[in-house]
CSV table of C-alpha atoms in Angstrom, one decimal:
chain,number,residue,atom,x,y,z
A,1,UNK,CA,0.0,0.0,0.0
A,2,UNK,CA,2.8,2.5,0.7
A,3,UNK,CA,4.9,1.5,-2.6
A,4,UNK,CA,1.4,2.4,-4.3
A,5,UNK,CA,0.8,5.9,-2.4
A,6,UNK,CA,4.6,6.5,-3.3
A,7,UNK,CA,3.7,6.5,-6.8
A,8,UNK,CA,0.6,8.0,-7.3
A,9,UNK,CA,2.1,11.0,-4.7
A,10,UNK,CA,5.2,11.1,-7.3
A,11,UNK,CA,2.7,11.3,-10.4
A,12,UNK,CA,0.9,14.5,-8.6
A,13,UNK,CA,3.8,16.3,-8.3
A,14,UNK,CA,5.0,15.8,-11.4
A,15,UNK,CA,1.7,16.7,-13.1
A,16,UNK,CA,1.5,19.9,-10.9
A,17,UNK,CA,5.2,20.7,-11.6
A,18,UNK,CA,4.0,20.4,-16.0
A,19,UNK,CA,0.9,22.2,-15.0
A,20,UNK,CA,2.8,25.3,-13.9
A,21,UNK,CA,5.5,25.0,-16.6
A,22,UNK,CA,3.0,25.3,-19.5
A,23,UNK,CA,1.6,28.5,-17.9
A,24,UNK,CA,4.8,29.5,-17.6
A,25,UNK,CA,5.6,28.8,-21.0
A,26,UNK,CA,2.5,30.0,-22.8
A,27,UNK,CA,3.1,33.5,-20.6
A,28,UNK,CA,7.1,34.1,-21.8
A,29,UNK,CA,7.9,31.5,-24.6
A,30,UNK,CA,10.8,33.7,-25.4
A,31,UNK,CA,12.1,33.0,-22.1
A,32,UNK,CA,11.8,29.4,-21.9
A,33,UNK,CA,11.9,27.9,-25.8
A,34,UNK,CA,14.2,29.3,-28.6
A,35,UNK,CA,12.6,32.1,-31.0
A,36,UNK,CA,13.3,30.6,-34.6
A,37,UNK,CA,13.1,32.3,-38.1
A,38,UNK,CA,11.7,29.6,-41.0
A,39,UNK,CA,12.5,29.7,-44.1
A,40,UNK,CA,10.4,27.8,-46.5
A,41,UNK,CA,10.4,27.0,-50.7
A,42,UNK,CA,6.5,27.0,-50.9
A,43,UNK,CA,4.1,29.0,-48.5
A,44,UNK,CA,2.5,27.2,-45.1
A,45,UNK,CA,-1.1,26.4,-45.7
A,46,UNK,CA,-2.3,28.5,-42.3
A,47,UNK,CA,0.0,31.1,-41.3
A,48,UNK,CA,-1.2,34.2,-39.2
A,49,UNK,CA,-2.1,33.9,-35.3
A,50,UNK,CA,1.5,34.8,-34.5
A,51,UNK,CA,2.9,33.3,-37.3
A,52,UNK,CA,4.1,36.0,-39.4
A,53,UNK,CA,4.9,35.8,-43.2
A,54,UNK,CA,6.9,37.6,-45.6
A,55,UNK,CA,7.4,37.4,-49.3
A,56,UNK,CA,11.2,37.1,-50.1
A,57,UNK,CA,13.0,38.9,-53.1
A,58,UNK,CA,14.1,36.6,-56.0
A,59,UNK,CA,17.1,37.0,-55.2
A,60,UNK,CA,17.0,34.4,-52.0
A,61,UNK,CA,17.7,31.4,-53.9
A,62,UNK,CA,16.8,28.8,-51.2
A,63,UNK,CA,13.6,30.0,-49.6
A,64,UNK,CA,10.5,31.8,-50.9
A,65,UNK,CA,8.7,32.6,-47.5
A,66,UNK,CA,9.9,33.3,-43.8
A,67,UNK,CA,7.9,33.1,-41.1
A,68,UNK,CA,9.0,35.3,-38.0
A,69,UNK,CA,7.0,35.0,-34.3
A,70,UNK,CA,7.5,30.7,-34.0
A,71,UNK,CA,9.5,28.7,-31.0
A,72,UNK,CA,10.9,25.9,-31.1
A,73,UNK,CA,9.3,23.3,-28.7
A,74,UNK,CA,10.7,20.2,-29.7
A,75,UNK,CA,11.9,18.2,-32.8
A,76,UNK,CA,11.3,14.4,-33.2
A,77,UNK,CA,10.8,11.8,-36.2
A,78,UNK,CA,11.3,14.0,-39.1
A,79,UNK,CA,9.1,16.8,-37.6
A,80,UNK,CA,9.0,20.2,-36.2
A,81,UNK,CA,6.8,21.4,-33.2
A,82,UNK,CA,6.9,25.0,-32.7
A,83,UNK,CA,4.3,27.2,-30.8
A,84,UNK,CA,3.5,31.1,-31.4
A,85,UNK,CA,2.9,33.1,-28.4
A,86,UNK,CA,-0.1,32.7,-26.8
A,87,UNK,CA,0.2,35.9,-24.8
A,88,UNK,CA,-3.1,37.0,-26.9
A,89,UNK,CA,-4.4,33.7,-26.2
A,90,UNK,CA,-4.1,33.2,-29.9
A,91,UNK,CA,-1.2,31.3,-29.7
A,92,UNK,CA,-1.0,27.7,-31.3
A,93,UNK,CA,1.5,24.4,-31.8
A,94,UNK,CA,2.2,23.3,-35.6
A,95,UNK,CA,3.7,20.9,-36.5
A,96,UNK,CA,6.1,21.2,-39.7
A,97,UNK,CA,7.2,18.7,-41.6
A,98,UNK,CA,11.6,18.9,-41.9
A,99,UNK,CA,10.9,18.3,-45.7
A,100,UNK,CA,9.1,21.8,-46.0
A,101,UNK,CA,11.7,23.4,-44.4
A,102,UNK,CA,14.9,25.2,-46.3
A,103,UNK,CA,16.3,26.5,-43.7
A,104,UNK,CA,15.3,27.7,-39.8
A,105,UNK,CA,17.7,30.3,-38.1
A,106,UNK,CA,17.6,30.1,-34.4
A,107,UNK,CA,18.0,33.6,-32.1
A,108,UNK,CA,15.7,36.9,-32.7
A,109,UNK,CA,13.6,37.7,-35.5
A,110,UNK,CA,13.4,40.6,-35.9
């Protein structure tokens, strides 16, 4: 009985600890996940709610689109998660294929 009150009292704490981290992280992303520039060949099917896009000069011969306002949250089997801020309470988690992407550049936008 006590090994089973050890875990379940482990399990609260660590759901109370996530709990507070994602509040955390949805008031200050910038403080907690990297901001990140993304560079793209063809345009995202849904940008806007943070995700802001710009039209790049022909003369950028890699990328077509960036997208400024994303952080990086985590990156696993050939795919990017990255949040916008959700500050607003607009903000939202995509999830971006590494195939789409021609470059990302990690630090400020803009």
């Amino acid at each position: 009985l006590m090994a089973i009150s050890l875990f379940w009292m482990t399990e609260r704490v660590a759901t109370t600890q996530a709990e507070a981290r994602v509040v955390e992280i949805q008031q200050d992303p910038e403080s907690w996940l990297g901001p990140v520039v993304i560079f793209t060949q063809a345009r995202l099917s849904t940008p806007g709610d943070g995700l802001a896009e710009t039209a790049l000069s022909s003369k950028e011969k890699d990328a077509r689109y960036r997208y400024d306002g994303a952080y990086l949250l985590q990156r696993s089997g050939g795919q990017l998660f990255l949040v916008t801020d959700w500050s607003g309470g607009k903000g939202r988690l995509i999830m971006l294929p590494e195939n789409q992407i021609a470059r990302l550049e990690f630090g400020p936008g803009r």
